[in-house]
Structure formats: structure tokens, C-alpha cells
Amino acid sequence: MWLRNQTSSSDFILLGLLVRKEAMGIVFTVIFAIFVVAVMANLIMIFLIQVDSRLHTPMYFLLSQLSIMDTLFICTTVPKLLVDMVSKEKTISFVGCGIQIFLYLTMIGSEFFLLGLMAYDRYVAVCNPLRYPVLMNRKVCLLLAAGAWFGGSLDGFLLTPITMNVPYCGSRKINHFFCEIPAVLRLACSDTSLYEALMYVCCVLMLLIPVSIISTSYSLILLAVHRMHSAEGRKKALTTCSSHLTVVSIFYGAAFYTYVLPQSFHTPEKDKVVSAFYTIVTPMLNPLIYSLRNKDVIGAFKKIFTRCLSTQKVATSNA
């Protein structure tokens, strides 16, 4: 079994964000607020897509998968961070650390692939609108979503066992707020250069595949938009793709820094800031970017809100 039996003496200690005591309350409040907004926004997005028939399209199905991933992603790290900020005990068990590594690798890997597949969906919608219902039918959408989840879990199953079987001795203090692999490997008492090279290749491939799909899809979309004679058609096509491009830029930029740039570019402080951005802030931004810039989602929300108000009025009048 890859999660070895360990005694409590081998538990890791998470140093956290190392915030000054006088600022701890403010930082805790901000992170907690972001966490609540992120979870609520993603759950509302999932709910709206499920209940509104106008959102039963391939694009919104893939978007619902993104919201599920974001919800699980932020729940993997932030609750533990918040507990550690108000607790004297900042330990995480060996098994708990392994589970955290596996979950965040699975979620981030799944999002890599899903964002690539969402770009392909936009390509089909813009460049082959007449064949869109056939090329992106329900079966294809399910296979694409399953492929994204499988690709992410493969990353978790590949890297987690190796990380947790590296010998750790001496200091058990992880200079981070969660068990991120680069931070954990700094505690290793053996040469990890071969594993780090393997992880680097794996992460480059994980980025290269979806980035290639995204680059190709949007290059073809730009060509198609350039050939459009209708200004309204161009605007609609660009609006359809702009939200996705915004999310891709934010997520892949942070991932590129963390897993692709050489170690000479890294410091523990910089790593914490970037990790906090893509594990805490990004899951909140994704649903907000898609909802605030999307008339269909706003319309679905207004429809449900109006229905709830009318139901409440009827119940009040009958009371």
C-alpha cells in the first residue's frame, strides 16, 4: 500500500502563510469569505445548469464539470488552512498529506484537460455550427468529461505514490500551507533529482496537451471570425470565447510558474503567493467570470429568483 503506516512522530507540520499575529484576523476573514463565495458560486452554477433547460447544452455541461472540480479543489486545501490559522496544532498526518496531494493533483490535472476540451467545444460551435449537435452530442460530452477526470486522476495515481515513498528525515516542517509536492520534497533526505525530472516531464506533458488543443482551437476560431462578414456574428463569437480565455490565462499562468519554471525562479514566499492564487482565488473567479459575462446564466438566475419570490408570496398570502 503506497500510503505507508506511520507513527504520529512522523506527522508533518504546515508552517502556513506565516502572517503576522495582528493581521491574522483580517487574513482569516478574507480567506473564509473567498471560500464561502467560491463554494456558493460554484454550487449555484451547478444548480442553475441542472434546473434550467436552456442551459442543457454541451458548453454548460462542461462548465458544470468545471464547477464541480473547483468546489472539490478549494475544499482540498482551504478548510485545513483555516483550521491551522486558529489552532496551535498545525500538523497533518502522513496519510492526510498523501490524500491532500492526490486530491489536488487530480483536480488540477482534470481542470487542465477540461479547459482544453472546452476550447474544442468553442471551436466546433463557431466553426461548425450546423454539425455542432452531432459532433457534441450527449455521449461525446460524457466521454470528454470522463476523459478529463481520468487524465487528472492518472496524474494523482502516478505522482502521489512516488512522493509519499521518498524517505523523509530530520525536519518535518513544510514551509507551505498545504502539502504541495515541491514544498514536501524539500524535506527529503535523499537525492530527488530523478523524480523531480520525471515530475517536470509529466507536468510539461499535462500542460502541453491541453495548451496545444487550446492554441489550435482558437487559431481556427480567429480565422473563422476574420472571414465573417457580419459584425454581430464576430461580436457573438468573440464574446462566447472571451470568458474561457480569461479563465485559461489565469489558471495556466499560475500552473506554468509552479510546475514548469526552473527552481532558480522559486522562493517559498513566491510559491505560497502563487499557490494561494490558484487554489483559493481561481475557484472563486471561474464561476464569477462565466456568470457575470454570460446573459444565459444571469437570465437563469433571475428566473429562479423570481420563481422563489412568487412562491414565497403565495405561501405568505395563504398563511
PDB file of C-alpha atoms in Angstrom:
ATOM      1  CA  MET A   1       0.000   0.000   0.000  1.00  0.00           C
ATOM      2  CA  TRP A   2       1.530   3.296  -1.126  1.00  0.00           C
ATOM      3  CA  LEU A   3       0.472   5.240   1.965  1.00  0.00           C
ATOM      4  CA  ARG A   4       2.788   3.620   4.470  1.00  0.00           C
ATOM      5  CA  ASN A   5       1.847   3.142   8.096  1.00  0.00           C
ATOM      6  CA  GLN A   6       3.455   5.977  10.027  1.00  0.00           C
ATOM      7  CA  THR A   7       3.507   6.893  13.686  1.00  0.00           C
ATOM      8  CA  SER A   8       2.360  10.274  14.967  1.00  0.00           C
ATOM      9  CA  SER A   9       6.026  11.300  15.334  1.00  0.00           C
ATOM     10  CA  SER A  10       6.285  11.339  11.546  1.00  0.00           C
ATOM     11  CA  ASP A  11       3.412  13.792  11.091  1.00  0.00           C
ATOM     12  CA  PHE A  12       4.241  16.866   9.052  1.00  0.00           C
ATOM     13  CA  ILE A  13       3.929  20.415  10.366  1.00  0.00           C
ATOM     14  CA  LEU A  14       2.461  23.009   7.996  1.00  0.00           C
ATOM     15  CA  LEU A  15       4.033  26.410   8.636  1.00  0.00           C
ATOM     16  CA  GLY A  16       1.152  28.088   6.792  1.00  0.00           C
ATOM     17  CA  LEU A  17       1.172  31.593   5.371  1.00  0.00           C
ATOM     18  CA  LEU A  18       3.346  32.992   8.207  1.00  0.00           C
ATOM     19  CA  VAL A  19       1.093  36.000   8.666  1.00  0.00           C
ATOM     20  CA  ARG A  20       1.772  38.491  11.471  1.00  0.00           C
ATOM     21  CA  LYS A  21      -0.421  37.983  14.541  1.00  0.00           C
ATOM     22  CA  GLU A  22      -2.014  41.420  14.260  1.00  0.00           C
ATOM     23  CA  ALA A  23      -3.062  40.685  10.661  1.00  0.00           C
ATOM     24  CA  MET A  24      -4.186  37.094  11.293  1.00  0.00           C
ATOM     25  CA  GLY A  25      -7.829  38.028  11.898  1.00  0.00           C
ATOM     26  CA  ILE A  26      -8.110  40.046   8.693  1.00  0.00           C
ATOM     27  CA  VAL A  27      -6.393  37.378   6.581  1.00  0.00           C
ATOM     28  CA  PHE A  28      -8.574  34.653   8.115  1.00  0.00           C
ATOM     29  CA  THR A  29     -11.731  36.667   7.384  1.00  0.00           C
ATOM     30  CA  VAL A  30     -10.707  37.342   3.770  1.00  0.00           C
ATOM     31  CA  ILE A  31      -9.815  33.698   3.070  1.00  0.00           C
ATOM     32  CA  PHE A  32     -13.003  32.465   4.753  1.00  0.00           C
ATOM     33  CA  ALA A  33     -15.103  34.930   2.719  1.00  0.00           C
ATOM     34  CA  ILE A  34     -13.423  33.837  -0.528  1.00  0.00           C
ATOM     35  CA  PHE A  35     -14.004  30.193   0.404  1.00  0.00           C
ATOM     36  CA  VAL A  36     -17.719  30.759   1.093  1.00  0.00           C
ATOM     37  CA  VAL A  37     -18.201  32.792  -2.097  1.00  0.00           C
ATOM     38  CA  ALA A  38     -16.320  30.205  -4.176  1.00  0.00           C
ATOM     39  CA  VAL A  39     -18.297  27.239  -2.856  1.00  0.00           C
ATOM     40  CA  MET A  40     -21.652  29.041  -3.085  1.00  0.00           C
ATOM     41  CA  ALA A  41     -20.970  30.446  -6.572  1.00  0.00           C
ATOM     42  CA  ASN A  42     -19.939  27.049  -7.930  1.00  0.00           C
ATOM     43  CA  LEU A  43     -22.876  25.244  -6.307  1.00  0.00           C
ATOM     44  CA  ILE A  44     -25.292  27.866  -7.667  1.00  0.00           C
ATOM     45  CA  MET A  45     -23.748  27.445 -11.120  1.00  0.00           C
ATOM     46  CA  ILE A  46     -24.197  23.656 -10.942  1.00  0.00           C
ATOM     47  CA  PHE A  47     -27.796  24.088  -9.707  1.00  0.00           C
ATOM     48  CA  LEU A  48     -28.747  26.566 -12.452  1.00  0.00           C
ATOM     49  CA  ILE A  49     -27.295  24.353 -15.173  1.00  0.00           C
ATOM     50  CA  GLN A  50     -29.254  21.389 -13.829  1.00  0.00           C
ATOM     51  CA  VAL A  51     -32.657  23.083 -13.453  1.00  0.00           C
ATOM     52  CA  ASP A  52     -32.772  25.463 -16.438  1.00  0.00           C
ATOM     53  CA  SER A  53     -33.475  23.641 -19.710  1.00  0.00           C
ATOM     54  CA  ARG A  54     -31.906  26.489 -21.724  1.00  0.00           C
ATOM     55  CA  LEU A  55     -28.564  25.603 -20.141  1.00  0.00           C
ATOM     56  CA  HIS A  56     -28.756  21.927 -21.125  1.00  0.00           C
ATOM     57  CA  THR A  57     -26.083  22.358 -23.795  1.00  0.00           C
ATOM     58  CA  PRO A  58     -22.581  20.877 -24.183  1.00  0.00           C
ATOM     59  CA  MET A  59     -20.887  24.141 -23.164  1.00  0.00           C
ATOM     60  CA  TYR A  60     -22.810  24.372 -19.886  1.00  0.00           C
ATOM     61  CA  PHE A  61     -22.419  20.659 -19.202  1.00  0.00           C
ATOM     62  CA  LEU A  62     -18.626  21.092 -19.379  1.00  0.00           C
ATOM     63  CA  LEU A  63     -18.939  24.253 -17.303  1.00  0.00           C
ATOM     64  CA  SER A  64     -20.809  22.294 -14.612  1.00  0.00           C
ATOM     65  CA  GLN A  65     -17.905  19.839 -14.530  1.00  0.00           C
ATOM     66  CA  LEU A  66     -15.514  22.769 -14.053  1.00  0.00           C
ATOM     67  CA  SER A  67     -17.620  23.994 -11.119  1.00  0.00           C
ATOM     68  CA  ILE A  68     -17.532  20.536  -9.523  1.00  0.00           C
ATOM     69  CA  MET A  69     -13.744  20.446  -9.895  1.00  0.00           C
ATOM     70  CA  ASP A  70     -13.358  23.943  -8.458  1.00  0.00           C
ATOM     71  CA  THR A  71     -15.541  23.079  -5.455  1.00  0.00           C
ATOM     72  CA  LEU A  72     -13.517  19.945  -4.677  1.00  0.00           C
ATOM     73  CA  PHE A  73     -10.261  21.787  -5.404  1.00  0.00           C
ATOM     74  CA  ILE A  74     -10.836  24.595  -2.891  1.00  0.00           C
ATOM     75  CA  CYS A  75     -12.205  22.145  -0.294  1.00  0.00           C
ATOM     76  CA  THR A  76      -8.967  20.154  -0.510  1.00  0.00           C
ATOM     77  CA  THR A  77      -6.756  22.910   0.929  1.00  0.00           C
ATOM     78  CA  VAL A  78      -8.677  25.854   2.409  1.00  0.00           C
ATOM     79  CA  PRO A  79     -10.573  24.178   5.309  1.00  0.00           C
ATOM     80  CA  LYS A  80      -7.284  22.796   6.661  1.00  0.00           C
ATOM     81  CA  LEU A  81      -5.637  26.207   6.202  1.00  0.00           C
ATOM     82  CA  LEU A  82      -8.436  27.955   8.122  1.00  0.00           C
ATOM     83  CA  VAL A  83      -8.266  25.411  10.967  1.00  0.00           C
ATOM     84  CA  ASP A  84      -4.476  25.821  11.195  1.00  0.00           C
ATOM     85  CA  MET A  85      -4.807  29.616  11.363  1.00  0.00           C
ATOM     86  CA  VAL A  86      -6.835  29.412  14.599  1.00  0.00           C
ATOM     87  CA  SER A  87      -5.195  26.320  16.071  1.00  0.00           C
ATOM     88  CA  LYS A  88      -1.914  25.763  17.888  1.00  0.00           C
ATOM     89  CA  GLU A  89      -1.646  22.299  16.335  1.00  0.00           C
ATOM     90  CA  LYS A  90      -0.701  22.723  12.681  1.00  0.00           C
ATOM     91  CA  THR A  91       0.170  19.109  11.992  1.00  0.00           C
ATOM     92  CA  ILE A  92      -1.043  16.925   9.158  1.00  0.00           C
ATOM     93  CA  SER A  93      -0.652  13.169   9.259  1.00  0.00           C
ATOM     94  CA  PHE A  94       1.418  11.295   6.716  1.00  0.00           C
ATOM     95  CA  VAL A  95      -1.754   9.711   5.324  1.00  0.00           C
ATOM     96  CA  GLY A  96      -3.582  13.057   5.340  1.00  0.00           C
ATOM     97  CA  CYS A  97      -0.723  14.675   3.428  1.00  0.00           C
ATOM     98  CA  GLY A  98      -0.827  11.901   0.832  1.00  0.00           C
ATOM     99  CA  ILE A  99      -4.592  12.262   0.415  1.00  0.00           C
ATOM    100  CA  GLN A 100      -4.252  16.030   0.027  1.00  0.00           C
ATOM    101  CA  ILE A 101      -1.538  15.606  -2.641  1.00  0.00           C
ATOM    102  CA  PHE A 102      -3.644  13.070  -4.538  1.00  0.00           C
ATOM    103  CA  LEU A 103      -6.801  15.216  -4.472  1.00  0.00           C
ATOM    104  CA  TYR A 104      -5.169  18.468  -5.560  1.00  0.00           C
ATOM    105  CA  LEU A 105      -3.198  16.698  -8.311  1.00  0.00           C
ATOM    106  CA  THR A 106      -6.389  15.047  -9.551  1.00  0.00           C
ATOM    107  CA  MET A 107      -8.354  18.308  -9.522  1.00  0.00           C
ATOM    108  CA  ILE A 108      -5.674  20.449 -11.145  1.00  0.00           C
ATOM    109  CA  GLY A 109      -4.945  17.765 -13.764  1.00  0.00           C
ATOM    110  CA  SER A 110      -8.638  17.351 -14.535  1.00  0.00           C
ATOM    111  CA  GLU A 111      -9.016  21.116 -14.976  1.00  0.00           C
ATOM    112  CA  PHE A 112      -6.042  21.181 -17.344  1.00  0.00           C
ATOM    113  CA  PHE A 113      -7.745  18.696 -19.642  1.00  0.00           C
ATOM    114  CA  LEU A 114     -11.258  20.100 -19.213  1.00  0.00           C
ATOM    115  CA  LEU A 115     -10.201  23.643 -20.176  1.00  0.00           C
ATOM    116  CA  GLY A 116      -8.623  22.180 -23.318  1.00  0.00           C
ATOM    117  CA  LEU A 117     -11.824  20.302 -24.147  1.00  0.00           C
ATOM    118  CA  MET A 118     -13.885  23.437 -23.548  1.00  0.00           C
ATOM    119  CA  ALA A 119     -11.746  25.205 -26.172  1.00  0.00           C
ATOM    120  CA  TYR A 120     -12.533  22.376 -28.608  1.00  0.00           C
ATOM    121  CA  ASP A 121     -16.234  22.821 -27.818  1.00  0.00           C
ATOM    122  CA  ARG A 122     -15.981  26.538 -28.664  1.00  0.00           C
ATOM    123  CA  TYR A 123     -14.160  25.666 -31.908  1.00  0.00           C
ATOM    124  CA  VAL A 124     -16.964  23.338 -33.009  1.00  0.00           C
ATOM    125  CA  ALA A 125     -19.627  25.891 -32.016  1.00  0.00           C
ATOM    126  CA  VAL A 126     -18.012  28.723 -34.006  1.00  0.00           C
ATOM    127  CA  CYS A 127     -16.501  26.870 -36.972  1.00  0.00           C
ATOM    128  CA  ASN A 128     -19.034  24.049 -37.436  1.00  0.00           C
ATOM    129  CA  PRO A 129     -22.331  25.374 -36.039  1.00  0.00           C
ATOM    130  CA  LEU A 130     -24.517  23.190 -38.269  1.00  0.00           C
ATOM    131  CA  ARG A 131     -22.732  19.982 -37.190  1.00  0.00           C
ATOM    132  CA  TYR A 132     -22.443  21.065 -33.546  1.00  0.00           C
ATOM    133  CA  PRO A 133     -25.402  18.963 -32.260  1.00  0.00           C
ATOM    134  CA  VAL A 134     -23.863  15.866 -33.879  1.00  0.00           C
ATOM    135  CA  LEU A 135     -20.198  16.457 -33.030  1.00  0.00           C
ATOM    136  CA  MET A 136     -21.015  17.437 -29.426  1.00  0.00           C
ATOM    137  CA  ASN A 137     -23.888  15.090 -28.634  1.00  0.00           C
ATOM    138  CA  ARG A 138     -24.576  13.843 -25.104  1.00  0.00           C
ATOM    139  CA  LYS A 139     -22.456  10.708 -25.485  1.00  0.00           C
ATOM    140  CA  VAL A 140     -19.455  12.706 -26.727  1.00  0.00           C
ATOM    141  CA  CYS A 141     -19.820  15.186 -23.854  1.00  0.00           C
ATOM    142  CA  LEU A 142     -19.892  12.378 -21.293  1.00  0.00           C
ATOM    143  CA  LEU A 143     -16.798  10.795 -22.857  1.00  0.00           C
ATOM    144  CA  LEU A 144     -14.953  14.132 -22.862  1.00  0.00           C
ATOM    145  CA  ALA A 145     -15.800  14.784 -19.206  1.00  0.00           C
ATOM    146  CA  ALA A 146     -14.822  11.233 -18.239  1.00  0.00           C
ATOM    147  CA  GLY A 147     -11.550  11.653 -20.142  1.00  0.00           C
ATOM    148  CA  ALA A 148     -10.747  14.856 -18.218  1.00  0.00           C
ATOM    149  CA  TRP A 149     -11.436  13.191 -14.859  1.00  0.00           C
ATOM    150  CA  PHE A 150      -9.429  10.107 -15.863  1.00  0.00           C
ATOM    151  CA  GLY A 151      -6.457  12.187 -17.024  1.00  0.00           C
ATOM    152  CA  GLY A 152      -6.407  14.112 -13.750  1.00  0.00           C
ATOM    153  CA  SER A 153      -6.683  11.012 -11.561  1.00  0.00           C
ATOM    154  CA  LEU A 154      -3.904   9.357 -13.593  1.00  0.00           C
ATOM    155  CA  ASP A 155      -1.639  12.247 -12.611  1.00  0.00           C
ATOM    156  CA  GLY A 156      -2.600  11.751  -8.964  1.00  0.00           C
ATOM    157  CA  PHE A 157      -2.074   7.977  -9.052  1.00  0.00           C
ATOM    158  CA  LEU A 158       1.298   8.404 -10.773  1.00  0.00           C
ATOM    159  CA  LEU A 159       2.933  11.122  -8.653  1.00  0.00           C
ATOM    160  CA  THR A 160       1.408  10.574  -5.192  1.00  0.00           C
ATOM    161  CA  PRO A 161       2.868   7.092  -4.518  1.00  0.00           C
ATOM    162  CA  ILE A 162       6.361   8.203  -5.537  1.00  0.00           C
ATOM    163  CA  THR A 163       6.191  11.357  -3.414  1.00  0.00           C
ATOM    164  CA  MET A 164       4.992   9.511  -0.319  1.00  0.00           C
ATOM    165  CA  ASN A 165       7.662   6.810  -0.628  1.00  0.00           C
ATOM    166  CA  VAL A 166      10.574   9.247  -0.689  1.00  0.00           C
ATOM    167  CA  PRO A 167      12.466   8.959   2.632  1.00  0.00           C
ATOM    168  CA  TYR A 168      11.867  11.966   4.888  1.00  0.00           C
ATOM    169  CA  CYS A 169      14.075  12.584   7.899  1.00  0.00           C
ATOM    170  CA  GLY A 170      15.088  15.453  10.126  1.00  0.00           C
ATOM    171  CA  SER A 171      12.790  18.438   9.953  1.00  0.00           C
ATOM    172  CA  ARG A 172       9.102  17.699   9.391  1.00  0.00           C
ATOM    173  CA  LYS A 173       8.189  21.365   8.830  1.00  0.00           C
ATOM    174  CA  ILE A 174       6.652  22.029   5.411  1.00  0.00           C
ATOM    175  CA  ASN A 175       7.127  25.692   4.522  1.00  0.00           C
ATOM    176  CA  HIS A 176       3.709  25.918   2.910  1.00  0.00           C
ATOM    177  CA  PHE A 177       0.005  25.986   3.821  1.00  0.00           C
ATOM    178  CA  PHE A 178      -0.724  22.581   2.253  1.00  0.00           C
ATOM    179  CA  CYS A 179       1.132  19.508   1.037  1.00  0.00           C
ATOM    180  CA  GLU A 180       2.258  20.726  -2.369  1.00  0.00           C
ATOM    181  CA  ILE A 181       4.840  18.376  -3.862  1.00  0.00           C
ATOM    182  CA  PRO A 182       7.755  20.841  -4.365  1.00  0.00           C
ATOM    183  CA  ALA A 183       7.429  22.002  -0.736  1.00  0.00           C
ATOM    184  CA  VAL A 184       7.232  18.418   0.585  1.00  0.00           C
ATOM    185  CA  LEU A 185      10.252  17.275  -1.437  1.00  0.00           C
ATOM    186  CA  ARG A 186      12.439  19.921   0.226  1.00  0.00           C
ATOM    187  CA  LEU A 187      12.292  17.723   3.366  1.00  0.00           C
ATOM    188  CA  ALA A 188      13.629  14.627   1.585  1.00  0.00           C
ATOM    189  CA  CYS A 189      16.907  13.218   2.890  1.00  0.00           C
ATOM    190  CA  SER A 190      17.799  11.518  -0.394  1.00  0.00           C
ATOM    191  CA  ASP A 191      18.528  12.717  -3.911  1.00  0.00           C
ATOM    192  CA  THR A 192      15.195  13.513  -5.589  1.00  0.00           C
ATOM    193  CA  SER A 193      16.608  14.966  -8.810  1.00  0.00           C
ATOM    194  CA  LEU A 194      15.468  11.981 -10.908  1.00  0.00           C
ATOM    195  CA  TYR A 195      11.942  12.174  -9.512  1.00  0.00           C
ATOM    196  CA  GLU A 196      11.841  15.938  -9.958  1.00  0.00           C
ATOM    197  CA  ALA A 197      12.885  15.466 -13.595  1.00  0.00           C
ATOM    198  CA  LEU A 198      10.111  12.870 -14.030  1.00  0.00           C
ATOM    199  CA  MET A 199       7.585  15.217 -12.401  1.00  0.00           C
ATOM    200  CA  TYR A 200       8.780  18.078 -14.626  1.00  0.00           C
ATOM    201  CA  VAL A 201       8.276  15.986 -17.798  1.00  0.00           C
ATOM    202  CA  CYS A 202       4.885  14.794 -16.554  1.00  0.00           C
ATOM    203  CA  CYS A 203       3.715  18.346 -15.788  1.00  0.00           C
ATOM    204  CA  VAL A 204       5.006  19.692 -19.116  1.00  0.00           C
ATOM    205  CA  LEU A 205       3.038  16.970 -20.931  1.00  0.00           C
ATOM    206  CA  MET A 206      -0.032  17.691 -18.795  1.00  0.00           C
ATOM    207  CA  LEU A 207       0.221  21.327 -19.875  1.00  0.00           C
ATOM    208  CA  LEU A 208       1.342  20.719 -23.457  1.00  0.00           C
ATOM    209  CA  ILE A 209      -1.609  18.539 -24.487  1.00  0.00           C
ATOM    210  CA  PRO A 210      -4.415  20.937 -23.467  1.00  0.00           C
ATOM    211  CA  VAL A 211      -2.409  24.034 -24.456  1.00  0.00           C
ATOM    212  CA  SER A 212      -1.967  22.538 -27.945  1.00  0.00           C
ATOM    213  CA  ILE A 213      -5.723  21.912 -28.170  1.00  0.00           C
ATOM    214  CA  ILE A 214      -6.467  25.447 -26.940  1.00  0.00           C
ATOM    215  CA  SER A 215      -3.947  27.101 -29.303  1.00  0.00           C
ATOM    216  CA  THR A 216      -5.176  25.151 -32.317  1.00  0.00           C
ATOM    217  CA  SER A 217      -8.851  25.702 -31.495  1.00  0.00           C
ATOM    218  CA  TYR A 218      -8.523  29.438 -31.005  1.00  0.00           C
ATOM    219  CA  SER A 219      -6.309  29.879 -34.060  1.00  0.00           C
ATOM    220  CA  LEU A 220      -9.047  28.267 -36.165  1.00  0.00           C
ATOM    221  CA  ILE A 221     -11.696  30.332 -34.356  1.00  0.00           C
ATOM    222  CA  LEU A 222      -9.833  33.582 -35.114  1.00  0.00           C
ATOM    223  CA  LEU A 223      -9.574  32.605 -38.779  1.00  0.00           C
ATOM    224  CA  ALA A 224     -13.297  31.854 -38.884  1.00  0.00           C
ATOM    225  CA  VAL A 225     -14.132  35.145 -37.148  1.00  0.00           C
ATOM    226  CA  HIS A 226     -11.889  37.054 -39.573  1.00  0.00           C
ATOM    227  CA  ARG A 227     -13.841  35.585 -42.508  1.00  0.00           C
ATOM    228  CA  MET A 228     -17.219  36.544 -41.050  1.00  0.00           C
ATOM    229  CA  HIS A 229     -18.979  39.377 -42.884  1.00  0.00           C
ATOM    230  CA  SER A 230     -21.424  40.098 -40.080  1.00  0.00           C
ATOM    231  CA  ALA A 231     -20.167  42.392 -37.292  1.00  0.00           C
ATOM    232  CA  GLU A 232     -22.827  40.916 -34.992  1.00  0.00           C
ATOM    233  CA  GLY A 233     -21.574  37.401 -35.759  1.00  0.00           C
ATOM    234  CA  ARG A 234     -17.996  38.413 -34.922  1.00  0.00           C
ATOM    235  CA  LYS A 235     -19.064  40.002 -31.649  1.00  0.00           C
ATOM    236  CA  LYS A 236     -21.090  36.945 -30.624  1.00  0.00           C
ATOM    237  CA  ALA A 237     -18.217  34.562 -31.450  1.00  0.00           C
ATOM    238  CA  LEU A 238     -15.663  36.616 -29.524  1.00  0.00           C
ATOM    239  CA  THR A 239     -17.994  37.045 -26.536  1.00  0.00           C
ATOM    240  CA  THR A 240     -18.547  33.273 -26.457  1.00  0.00           C
ATOM    241  CA  CYS A 241     -14.798  32.659 -26.219  1.00  0.00           C
ATOM    242  CA  SER A 242     -13.615  35.586 -24.068  1.00  0.00           C
ATOM    243  CA  SER A 243     -14.724  34.130 -20.712  1.00  0.00           C
ATOM    244  CA  HIS A 244     -12.973  30.853 -21.407  1.00  0.00           C
ATOM    245  CA  LEU A 245      -9.769  32.611 -22.500  1.00  0.00           C
ATOM    246  CA  THR A 246      -9.774  34.664 -19.293  1.00  0.00           C
ATOM    247  CA  VAL A 247     -10.042  31.532 -17.124  1.00  0.00           C
ATOM    248  CA  VAL A 248      -7.379  29.723 -19.171  1.00  0.00           C
ATOM    249  CA  SER A 249      -4.916  32.619 -18.863  1.00  0.00           C
ATOM    250  CA  ILE A 250      -5.294  32.822 -15.079  1.00  0.00           C
ATOM    251  CA  PHE A 251      -5.145  29.082 -14.394  1.00  0.00           C
ATOM    252  CA  TYR A 252      -2.392  28.083 -16.817  1.00  0.00           C
ATOM    253  CA  GLY A 253      -0.236  31.080 -15.891  1.00  0.00           C
ATOM    254  CA  ALA A 254      -0.128  30.028 -12.231  1.00  0.00           C
ATOM    255  CA  ALA A 255       0.401  26.368 -13.128  1.00  0.00           C
ATOM    256  CA  PHE A 256       3.241  27.253 -15.519  1.00  0.00           C
ATOM    257  CA  TYR A 257       5.063  29.133 -12.758  1.00  0.00           C
ATOM    258  CA  THR A 258       4.626  26.361 -10.200  1.00  0.00           C
ATOM    259  CA  TYR A 259       5.464  23.294 -12.268  1.00  0.00           C
ATOM    260  CA  VAL A 260       7.439  24.379 -15.337  1.00  0.00           C
ATOM    261  CA  LEU A 261       9.752  27.258 -14.381  1.00  0.00           C
ATOM    262  CA  PRO A 262      13.176  26.129 -13.037  1.00  0.00           C
ATOM    263  CA  GLN A 263      13.822  26.157  -9.278  1.00  0.00           C
ATOM    264  CA  SER A 264      16.022  29.246  -9.616  1.00  0.00           C
ATOM    265  CA  PHE A 265      12.824  31.265 -10.160  1.00  0.00           C
ATOM    266  CA  HIS A 266      11.224  29.929  -6.985  1.00  0.00           C
ATOM    267  CA  THR A 267      11.269  31.035  -3.365  1.00  0.00           C
ATOM    268  CA  PRO A 268       8.978  29.693  -0.611  1.00  0.00           C
ATOM    269  CA  GLU A 269       7.299  33.097  -0.335  1.00  0.00           C
ATOM    270  CA  LYS A 270       6.606  33.376  -4.081  1.00  0.00           C
ATOM    271  CA  ASP A 271       5.375  29.759  -4.186  1.00  0.00           C
ATOM    272  CA  LYS A 272       2.873  30.449  -1.402  1.00  0.00           C
ATOM    273  CA  VAL A 273       1.503  33.534  -3.150  1.00  0.00           C
ATOM    274  CA  VAL A 274       1.065  31.741  -6.490  1.00  0.00           C
ATOM    275  CA  SER A 275      -0.367  28.622  -4.826  1.00  0.00           C
ATOM    276  CA  ALA A 276      -2.800  30.746  -2.800  1.00  0.00           C
ATOM    277  CA  PHE A 277      -3.909  32.399  -6.024  1.00  0.00           C
ATOM    278  CA  TYR A 278      -4.705  29.230  -7.972  1.00  0.00           C
ATOM    279  CA  THR A 279      -6.004  27.157  -5.047  1.00  0.00           C
ATOM    280  CA  ILE A 280      -8.041  29.864  -3.277  1.00  0.00           C
ATOM    281  CA  VAL A 281      -8.787  32.745  -5.653  1.00  0.00           C
ATOM    282  CA  THR A 282      -9.180  30.950  -9.009  1.00  0.00           C
ATOM    283  CA  PRO A 283     -12.035  28.619  -7.875  1.00  0.00           C
ATOM    284  CA  MET A 284     -13.936  31.761  -6.882  1.00  0.00           C
ATOM    285  CA  LEU A 285     -13.131  33.678 -10.084  1.00  0.00           C
ATOM    286  CA  ASN A 286     -14.148  30.925 -12.519  1.00  0.00           C
ATOM    287  CA  PRO A 287     -17.919  30.890 -11.802  1.00  0.00           C
ATOM    288  CA  LEU A 288     -17.993  34.692 -11.410  1.00  0.00           C
ATOM    289  CA  ILE A 289     -16.278  35.229 -14.776  1.00  0.00           C
ATOM    290  CA  TYR A 290     -18.681  32.874 -16.537  1.00  0.00           C
ATOM    291  CA  SER A 291     -21.811  34.139 -14.780  1.00  0.00           C
ATOM    292  CA  LEU A 292     -21.187  37.896 -14.825  1.00  0.00           C
ATOM    293  CA  ARG A 293     -20.303  37.848 -18.516  1.00  0.00           C
ATOM    294  CA  ASN A 294     -22.997  35.413 -19.582  1.00  0.00           C
ATOM    295  CA  LYS A 295     -26.563  36.529 -20.328  1.00  0.00           C
ATOM    296  CA  ASP A 296     -27.909  32.956 -20.264  1.00  0.00           C
ATOM    297  CA  VAL A 297     -26.619  32.310 -16.732  1.00  0.00           C
ATOM    298  CA  ILE A 298     -27.845  35.695 -15.465  1.00  0.00           C
ATOM    299  CA  GLY A 299     -31.228  35.037 -17.102  1.00  0.00           C
ATOM    300  CA  ALA A 300     -31.463  31.605 -15.463  1.00  0.00           C
ATOM    301  CA  PHE A 301     -30.611  33.114 -12.073  1.00  0.00           C
ATOM    302  CA  LYS A 302     -33.252  35.843 -12.435  1.00  0.00           C
ATOM    303  CA  LYS A 303     -35.807  33.235 -13.497  1.00  0.00           C
ATOM    304  CA  ILE A 304     -35.155  31.033 -10.448  1.00  0.00           C
ATOM    305  CA  PHE A 305     -35.026  34.059  -8.120  1.00  0.00           C
ATOM    306  CA  THR A 306     -38.363  35.388  -9.458  1.00  0.00           C
ATOM    307  CA  ARG A 307     -39.927  31.942  -9.104  1.00  0.00           C
ATOM    308  CA  CYS A 308     -38.753  31.704  -5.489  1.00  0.00           C
ATOM    309  CA  LEU A 309     -40.157  35.173  -4.690  1.00  0.00           C
ATOM    310  CA  SER A 310     -43.531  34.372  -6.232  1.00  0.00           C
ATOM    311  CA  THR A 311     -43.707  31.070  -4.341  1.00  0.00           C
ATOM    312  CA  GLN A 312     -42.874  32.868  -1.090  1.00  0.00           C
ATOM    313  CA  LYS A 313     -45.602  35.482  -1.743  1.00  0.00           C
ATOM    314  CA  VAL A 314     -48.190  32.769  -2.402  1.00  0.00           C
ATOM    315  CA  ALA A 315     -47.191  30.948   0.772  1.00  0.00           C
ATOM    316  CA  THR A 316     -47.397  34.194   2.773  1.00  0.00           C
ATOM    317  CA  SER A 317     -50.834  35.095   1.385  1.00  0.00           C
ATOM    318  CA  ASN A 318     -52.185  31.606   2.172  1.00  0.00           C
ATOM    319  CA  ALA A 319     -50.869  31.703   5.727  1.00  0.00           C
TER     320      ALA A 319
END
